[in-house]
XYZ file of C-alpha atoms in Angstrom:
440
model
C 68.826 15.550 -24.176
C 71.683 17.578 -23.009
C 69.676 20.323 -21.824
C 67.572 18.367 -19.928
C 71.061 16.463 -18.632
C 72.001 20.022 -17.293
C 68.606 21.448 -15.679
C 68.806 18.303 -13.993
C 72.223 18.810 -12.222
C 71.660 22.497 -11.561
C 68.131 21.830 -9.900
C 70.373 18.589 -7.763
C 72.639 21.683 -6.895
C 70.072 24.101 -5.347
C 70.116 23.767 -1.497
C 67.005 22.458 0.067
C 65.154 23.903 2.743
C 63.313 21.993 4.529
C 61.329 23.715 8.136
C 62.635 23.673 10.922
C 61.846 20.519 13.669
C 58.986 21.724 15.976
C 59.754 22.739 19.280
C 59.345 20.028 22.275
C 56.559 21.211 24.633
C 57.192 21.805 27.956
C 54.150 19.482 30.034
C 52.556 21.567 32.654
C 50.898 20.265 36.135
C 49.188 21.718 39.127
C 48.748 20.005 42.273
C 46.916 21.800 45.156
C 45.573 20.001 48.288
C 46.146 17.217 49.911
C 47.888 14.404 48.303
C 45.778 11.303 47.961
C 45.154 8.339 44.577
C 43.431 11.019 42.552
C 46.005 13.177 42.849
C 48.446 9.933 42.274
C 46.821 9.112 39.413
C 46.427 12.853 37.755
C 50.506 13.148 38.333
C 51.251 9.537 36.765
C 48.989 9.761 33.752
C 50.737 13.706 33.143
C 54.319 11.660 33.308
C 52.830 9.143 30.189
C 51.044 12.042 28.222
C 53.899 13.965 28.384
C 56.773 10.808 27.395
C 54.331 10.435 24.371
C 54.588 13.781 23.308
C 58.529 13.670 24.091
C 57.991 17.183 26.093
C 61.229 18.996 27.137
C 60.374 18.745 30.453
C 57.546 18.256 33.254
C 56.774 21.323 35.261
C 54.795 20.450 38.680
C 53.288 23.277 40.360
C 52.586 22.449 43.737
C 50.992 23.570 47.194
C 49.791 21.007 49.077
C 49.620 20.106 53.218
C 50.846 16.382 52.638
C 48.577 13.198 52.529
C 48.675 9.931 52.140
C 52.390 8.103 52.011
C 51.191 5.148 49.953
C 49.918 7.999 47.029
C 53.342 9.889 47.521
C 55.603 6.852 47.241
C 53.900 6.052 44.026
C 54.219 9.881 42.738
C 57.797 9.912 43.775
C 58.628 6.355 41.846
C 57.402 8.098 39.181
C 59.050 10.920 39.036
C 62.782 9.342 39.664
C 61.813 6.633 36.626
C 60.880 9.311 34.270
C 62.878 9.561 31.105
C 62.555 13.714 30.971
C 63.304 16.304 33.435
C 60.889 16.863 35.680
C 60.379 20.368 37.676
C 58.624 21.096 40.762
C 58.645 24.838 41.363
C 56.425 25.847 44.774
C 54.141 28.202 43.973
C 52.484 30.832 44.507
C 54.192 33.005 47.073
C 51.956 31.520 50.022
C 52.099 28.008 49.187
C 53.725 25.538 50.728
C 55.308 22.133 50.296
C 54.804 20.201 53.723
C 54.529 16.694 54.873
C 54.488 14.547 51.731
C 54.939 17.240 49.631
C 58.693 17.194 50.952
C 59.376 13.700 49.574
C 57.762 15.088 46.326
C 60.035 18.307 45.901
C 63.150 16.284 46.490
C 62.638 13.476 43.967
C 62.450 16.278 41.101
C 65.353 16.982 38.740
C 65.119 20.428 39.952
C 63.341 21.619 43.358
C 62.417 25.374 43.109
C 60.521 27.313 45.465
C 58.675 30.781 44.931
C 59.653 33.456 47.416
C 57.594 33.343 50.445
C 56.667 29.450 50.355
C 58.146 26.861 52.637
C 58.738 23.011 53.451
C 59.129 20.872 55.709
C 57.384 19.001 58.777
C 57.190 16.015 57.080
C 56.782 13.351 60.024
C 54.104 10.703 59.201
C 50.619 11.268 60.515
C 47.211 10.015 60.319
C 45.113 11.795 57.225
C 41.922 12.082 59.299
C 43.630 12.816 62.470
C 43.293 16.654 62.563
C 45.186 18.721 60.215
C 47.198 16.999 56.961
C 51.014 17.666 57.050
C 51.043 19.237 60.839
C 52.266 17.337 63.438
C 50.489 15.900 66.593
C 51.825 15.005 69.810
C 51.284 11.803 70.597
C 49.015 10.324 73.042
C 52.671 8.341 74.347
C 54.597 11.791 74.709
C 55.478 12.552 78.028
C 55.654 16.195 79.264
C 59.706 16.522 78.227
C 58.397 15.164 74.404
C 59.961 11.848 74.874
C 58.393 8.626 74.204
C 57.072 6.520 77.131
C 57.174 2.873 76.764
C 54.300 2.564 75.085
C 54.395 4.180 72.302
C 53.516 2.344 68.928
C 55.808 0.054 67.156
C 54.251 0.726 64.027
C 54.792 4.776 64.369
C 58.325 4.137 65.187
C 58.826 1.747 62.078
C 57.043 4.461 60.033
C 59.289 7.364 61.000
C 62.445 5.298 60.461
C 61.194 4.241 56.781
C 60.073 7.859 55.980
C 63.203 9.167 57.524
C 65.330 6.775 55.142
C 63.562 7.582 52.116
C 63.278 10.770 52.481
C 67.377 10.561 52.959
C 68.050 8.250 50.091
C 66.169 11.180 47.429
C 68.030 13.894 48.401
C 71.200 12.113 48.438
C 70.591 11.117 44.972
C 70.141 14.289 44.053
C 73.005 15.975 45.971
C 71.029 17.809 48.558
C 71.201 18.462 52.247
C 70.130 14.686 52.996
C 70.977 15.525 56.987
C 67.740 18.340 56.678
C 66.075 16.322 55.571
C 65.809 13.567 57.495
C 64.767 16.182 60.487
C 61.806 17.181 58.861
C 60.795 13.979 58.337
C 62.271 12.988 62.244
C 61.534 16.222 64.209
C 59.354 17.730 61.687
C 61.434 20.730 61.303
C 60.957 23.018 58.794
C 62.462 26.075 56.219
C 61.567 29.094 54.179
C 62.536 29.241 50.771
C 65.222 30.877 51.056
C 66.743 29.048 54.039
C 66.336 26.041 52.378
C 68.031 27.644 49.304
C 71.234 28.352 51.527
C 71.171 24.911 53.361
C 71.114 23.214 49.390
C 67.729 21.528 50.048
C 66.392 22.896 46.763
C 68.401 24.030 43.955
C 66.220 27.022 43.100
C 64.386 30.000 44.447
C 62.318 32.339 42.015
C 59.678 34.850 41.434
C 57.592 33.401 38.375
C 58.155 31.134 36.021
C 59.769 33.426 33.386
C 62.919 33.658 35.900
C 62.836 29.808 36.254
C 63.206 29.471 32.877
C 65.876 31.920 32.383
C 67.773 29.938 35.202
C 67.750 26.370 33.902
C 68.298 27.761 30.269
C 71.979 27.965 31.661
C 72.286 24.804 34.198
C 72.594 21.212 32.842
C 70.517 18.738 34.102
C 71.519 15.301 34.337
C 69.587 12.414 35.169
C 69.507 8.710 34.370
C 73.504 8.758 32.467
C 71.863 11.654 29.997
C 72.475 15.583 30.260
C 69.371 18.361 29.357
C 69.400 22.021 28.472
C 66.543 23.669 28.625
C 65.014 26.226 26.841
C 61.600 26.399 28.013
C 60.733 30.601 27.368
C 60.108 29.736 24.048
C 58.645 25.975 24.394
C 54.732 25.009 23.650
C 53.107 24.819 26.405
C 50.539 21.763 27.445
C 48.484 22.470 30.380
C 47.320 19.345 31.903
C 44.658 19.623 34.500
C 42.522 17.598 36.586
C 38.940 16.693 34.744
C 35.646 16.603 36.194
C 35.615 13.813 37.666
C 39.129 13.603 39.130
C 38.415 17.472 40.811
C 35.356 15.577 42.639
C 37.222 12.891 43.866
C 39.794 14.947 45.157
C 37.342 17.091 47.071
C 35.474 14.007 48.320
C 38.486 12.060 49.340
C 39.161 12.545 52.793
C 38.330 9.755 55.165
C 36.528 11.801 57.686
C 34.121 13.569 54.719
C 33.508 10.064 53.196
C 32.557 8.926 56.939
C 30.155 11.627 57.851
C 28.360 11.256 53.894
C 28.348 7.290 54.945
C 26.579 8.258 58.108
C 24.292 10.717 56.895
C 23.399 8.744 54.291
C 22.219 5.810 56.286
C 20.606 8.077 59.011
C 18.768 9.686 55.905
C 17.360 6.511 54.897
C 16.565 5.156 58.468
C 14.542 7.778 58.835
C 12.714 7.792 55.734
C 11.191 4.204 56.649
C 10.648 4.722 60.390
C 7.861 7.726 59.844
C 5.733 8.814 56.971
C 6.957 10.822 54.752
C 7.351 12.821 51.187
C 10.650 11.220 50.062
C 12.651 14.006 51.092
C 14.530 11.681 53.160
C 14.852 8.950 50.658
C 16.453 11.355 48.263
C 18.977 13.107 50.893
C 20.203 9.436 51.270
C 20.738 8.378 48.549
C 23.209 11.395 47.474
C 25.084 10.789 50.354
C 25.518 7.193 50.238
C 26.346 7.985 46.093
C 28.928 10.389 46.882
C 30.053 8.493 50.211
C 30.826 5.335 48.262
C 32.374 7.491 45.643
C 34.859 8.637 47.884
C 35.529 5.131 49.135
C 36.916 3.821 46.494
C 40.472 6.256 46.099
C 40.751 5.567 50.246
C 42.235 2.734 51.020
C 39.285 0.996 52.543
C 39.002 -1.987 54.818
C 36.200 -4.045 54.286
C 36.243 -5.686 57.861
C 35.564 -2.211 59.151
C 33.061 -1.110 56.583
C 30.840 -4.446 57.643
C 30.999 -3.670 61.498
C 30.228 0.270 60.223
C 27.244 -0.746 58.340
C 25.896 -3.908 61.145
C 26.052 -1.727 63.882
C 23.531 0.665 62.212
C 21.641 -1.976 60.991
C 21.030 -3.108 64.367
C 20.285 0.030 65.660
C 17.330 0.776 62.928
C 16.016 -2.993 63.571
C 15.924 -2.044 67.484
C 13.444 1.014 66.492
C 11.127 -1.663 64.477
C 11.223 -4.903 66.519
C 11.356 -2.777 69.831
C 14.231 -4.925 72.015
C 14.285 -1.923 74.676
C 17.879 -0.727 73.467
C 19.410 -4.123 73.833
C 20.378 -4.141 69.793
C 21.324 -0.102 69.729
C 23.915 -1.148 72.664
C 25.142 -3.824 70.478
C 24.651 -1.417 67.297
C 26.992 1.052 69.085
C 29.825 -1.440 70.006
C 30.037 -2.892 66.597
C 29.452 1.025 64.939
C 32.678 2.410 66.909
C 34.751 -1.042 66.364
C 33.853 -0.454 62.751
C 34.817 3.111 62.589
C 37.858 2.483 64.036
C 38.776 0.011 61.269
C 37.398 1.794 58.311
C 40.407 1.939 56.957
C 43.891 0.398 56.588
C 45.917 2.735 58.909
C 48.985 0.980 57.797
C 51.844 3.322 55.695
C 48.579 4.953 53.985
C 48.242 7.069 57.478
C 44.121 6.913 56.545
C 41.933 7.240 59.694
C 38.914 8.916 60.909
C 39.311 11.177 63.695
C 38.701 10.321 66.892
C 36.638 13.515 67.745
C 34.066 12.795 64.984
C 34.112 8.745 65.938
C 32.724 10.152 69.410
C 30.576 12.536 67.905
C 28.992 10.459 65.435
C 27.993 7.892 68.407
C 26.703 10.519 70.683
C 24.435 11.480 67.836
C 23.854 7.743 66.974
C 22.512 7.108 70.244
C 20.627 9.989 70.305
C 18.869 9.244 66.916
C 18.065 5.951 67.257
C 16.786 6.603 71.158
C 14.740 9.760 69.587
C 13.366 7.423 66.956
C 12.620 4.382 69.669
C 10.857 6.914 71.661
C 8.434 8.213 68.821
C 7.310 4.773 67.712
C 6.941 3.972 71.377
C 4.369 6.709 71.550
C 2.599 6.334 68.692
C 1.750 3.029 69.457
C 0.673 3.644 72.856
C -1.739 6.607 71.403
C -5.738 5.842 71.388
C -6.608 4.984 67.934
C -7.854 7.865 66.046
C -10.270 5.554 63.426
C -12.493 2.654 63.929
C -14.678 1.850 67.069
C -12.307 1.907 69.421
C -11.747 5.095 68.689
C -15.026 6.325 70.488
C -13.873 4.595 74.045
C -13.209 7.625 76.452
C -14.881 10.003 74.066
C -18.029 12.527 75.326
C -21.443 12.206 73.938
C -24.377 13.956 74.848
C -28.257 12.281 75.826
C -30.733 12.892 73.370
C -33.580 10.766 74.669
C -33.872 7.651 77.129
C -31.428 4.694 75.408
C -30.136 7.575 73.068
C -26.860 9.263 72.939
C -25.907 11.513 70.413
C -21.747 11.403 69.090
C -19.734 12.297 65.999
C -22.707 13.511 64.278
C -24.986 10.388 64.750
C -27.584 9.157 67.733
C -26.717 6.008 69.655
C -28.042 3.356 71.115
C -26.935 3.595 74.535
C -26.581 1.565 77.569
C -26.421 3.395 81.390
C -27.969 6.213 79.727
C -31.706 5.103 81.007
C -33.108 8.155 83.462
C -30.712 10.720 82.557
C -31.927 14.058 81.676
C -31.462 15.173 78.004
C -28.580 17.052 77.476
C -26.468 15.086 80.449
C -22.988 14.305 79.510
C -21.743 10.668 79.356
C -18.183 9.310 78.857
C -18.314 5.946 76.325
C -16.537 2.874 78.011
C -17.207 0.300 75.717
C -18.318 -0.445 71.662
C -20.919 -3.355 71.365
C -21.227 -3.611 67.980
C -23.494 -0.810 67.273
C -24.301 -0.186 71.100
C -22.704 1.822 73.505
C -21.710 0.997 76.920
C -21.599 5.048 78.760
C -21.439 6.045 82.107
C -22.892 9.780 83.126
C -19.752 11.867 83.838
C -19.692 13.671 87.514
């Protein structure tokens, strides 16, 4: 009993080694193109993935033009509420971070930039409207650049909201807040390393090894807590767009999802209006599929989509009840007031450009007046079957009262006296008579 009293307390004594706790990953993101829901919803459902693995840190690469403000508000909510450090590091050398991708960089924890990228111009502009993230001058400029007295409300209330937000996330994060508000105001806009020297970012480096190395000696403080990093050595958990999401992001972009809308519908039209081997049938459906697709990450406006889709139904019922272009004039009135309003051009800066709105009714007209024009002539054509079909036709005298045609001898009338072999036009069917008159 003693011995077993002492093994006891000298095994008790031993020190235990238990392993060591596993490292925290570091959760890794790329964002390239324009900024729009699926890219929204790619960056918030990264933010959750990586809170449930209780990752280090979030590490956003991005490059993208800018987008749509609705999309980046909801990024940038998420990346202030996070409870870990998030990164965004600008990269490659090339990329850029313009237009909403300003508002993104400045929410993060820590805004780095790869050498040869840039930011900036990030004054609100129609996605649809020509290129994303560069700005346009107005239609209400005058030749000095100044504002006329016309110029929208709404733009003016947009700018001063962007400007303010834009303000407000530097600030918080102790950056150049005054900058900033130009690029959103005067769309001004930096190199990496300008912005480095002006504190916009807090960062500017050639790879990610030398990020690392740089935060692995900076504290990073956010929400009353304090972070080191050490993220040379962390997992790593690459989190990238699926399927799906990659086809959605390619598809949304309001003037793609307009001209597969179009298409599609034109496809179809024209399918039903002539005979056919499908070919038609199948090209529109696909683009009505992927058009409709698209539509639903845009923020749509369903007024718009039912003048959009009335005004081409119109115009197809003009080419099959035959109102001499009285319903394609309507069609195209209530086809352009639809396109207009496709979608909500409200803080979500989602339109269709005016070139292609001008373009797609020049070719709408030109369509439906091609298709009008066919049918027109097919139904004034001479029947090519039945008995009619022999009125104005050329037969030949076989014999008094006879006429030969198509193969087979009829009975004739105004064929009496002619010679055989005298030509004779057919002017009339009487059953299983002829009605001819000698030609010359």
């Amino acid at each position: 009993m003693l011995r077993k009293l002492i093994f006891a307390l000298l095994w008790g004594s031993l020190p235990v080694f238990a392993e060591p706790p596993a490292a925290k990953p570091l959760f890794v993101m790329t964002v390239n193109g324009v900024i729009d829901p699926v890219v929204k919803n790619y960056v918030l459902d990264g933010l959750e993935q990586a809170r449930e693995l209780s990752a280090q840190a979030v590490l956003i690469r991005l490059d993208t033009p800018g987008g749509l403000l609705d999309a980046t508000r909801d990024i940038v909510q998420g990346i202030v509420n996070a409870p870990l450090p998030v990164i965004v590091y600008v990269a490659p050398s090339g990329a850029r971070a313009a237009s909403a991708g300003v508002f993104i960089t400045m929410a993060a924890d820590v805004a780095a930039m790869a050498p040869l990228t840039h930011l900036g111009a990030a004054h609100p502009v129609q996605l649809g409207g020509g290129t994303p993230g560069v700005p346009q001058k107005s239609k209400n400029d005058n030749a000095d650049g100044k504002k006329d007295g016309n110029a929208s409300a709404l733009e003016e209330k947009m700018v001063s909201d962007a400007a303010a937000y834009a303000r407000a996330l530097a600030s918080a994060k102790g950056r150049n807040a005054d900058w900033v508000e130009r690029a959103v105001r005067e769309s001004v806009s930096q190199t990496s390393d300008e912005a480095l020297k002006n504190k916009v970012i807090d960062l500017v480096v050639a790879d990610e090894a030398a990020l690392f190395a740089a935060l692995k000696t900076r504290e990073i403080k956010k929400n009353g807590a304090a972070w080191t990093l050490d993220l040379a050595v962390a997992p790593r958990v690459n989190f990238a767009m699926n399927l799906v999401r990659r086809w959605l992001h390619t598809l949304a972009h309001p003037n793609l999802a307009y001209i597969l809308l179009v298409l599609g519908f034109y496809a179809l039209v024209y399918e039903f209006s002539t005979p056919g081997i499908g070919l038609g049938a199948i090209a529109g459906v696909i683009c009505l599929t992927l058009a409709f697709f698209a539509l639903q990450v845009l923020p749509l406006n369903f007024a718009g989509l039912t003048l959009l889709i009335a005004g081409l139904i119109m115009m197809a019922v003009d080419v099959i009840v035959s109102s001499h272009g009285l319903l394609i004039f309507g069609g195209l009135i209530s086809f352009a007031l639809g396109s207009f309003m496709l979608f909500d051009r409200g803080p979500s800066g989602a339109r269709v450009s005016l070139e292609l709105i001008v373009a797609a009714l020049a070719v709408s007209g030109g369509f439906f007046g091609f298709l009008l024009k066919k049918i027109f002539d097919i139904r004034k054509a001479r029947p090519v079957s039945g008995a009619e079909s022999l009125v104005g036709q050329t037969a030949e005298v076989r014999e008094e009262g006879l006429v030969f045609l198509n193969g087979a001898l009829w009975t004739a009338e105004g064929a009496e006296g002619l010679p055989r072999g005298a030509n004779v036009t057919v002017l009339q069917v009487l059953g299983t008579r002829l009605k001819v008159q000698k030609i010359g």
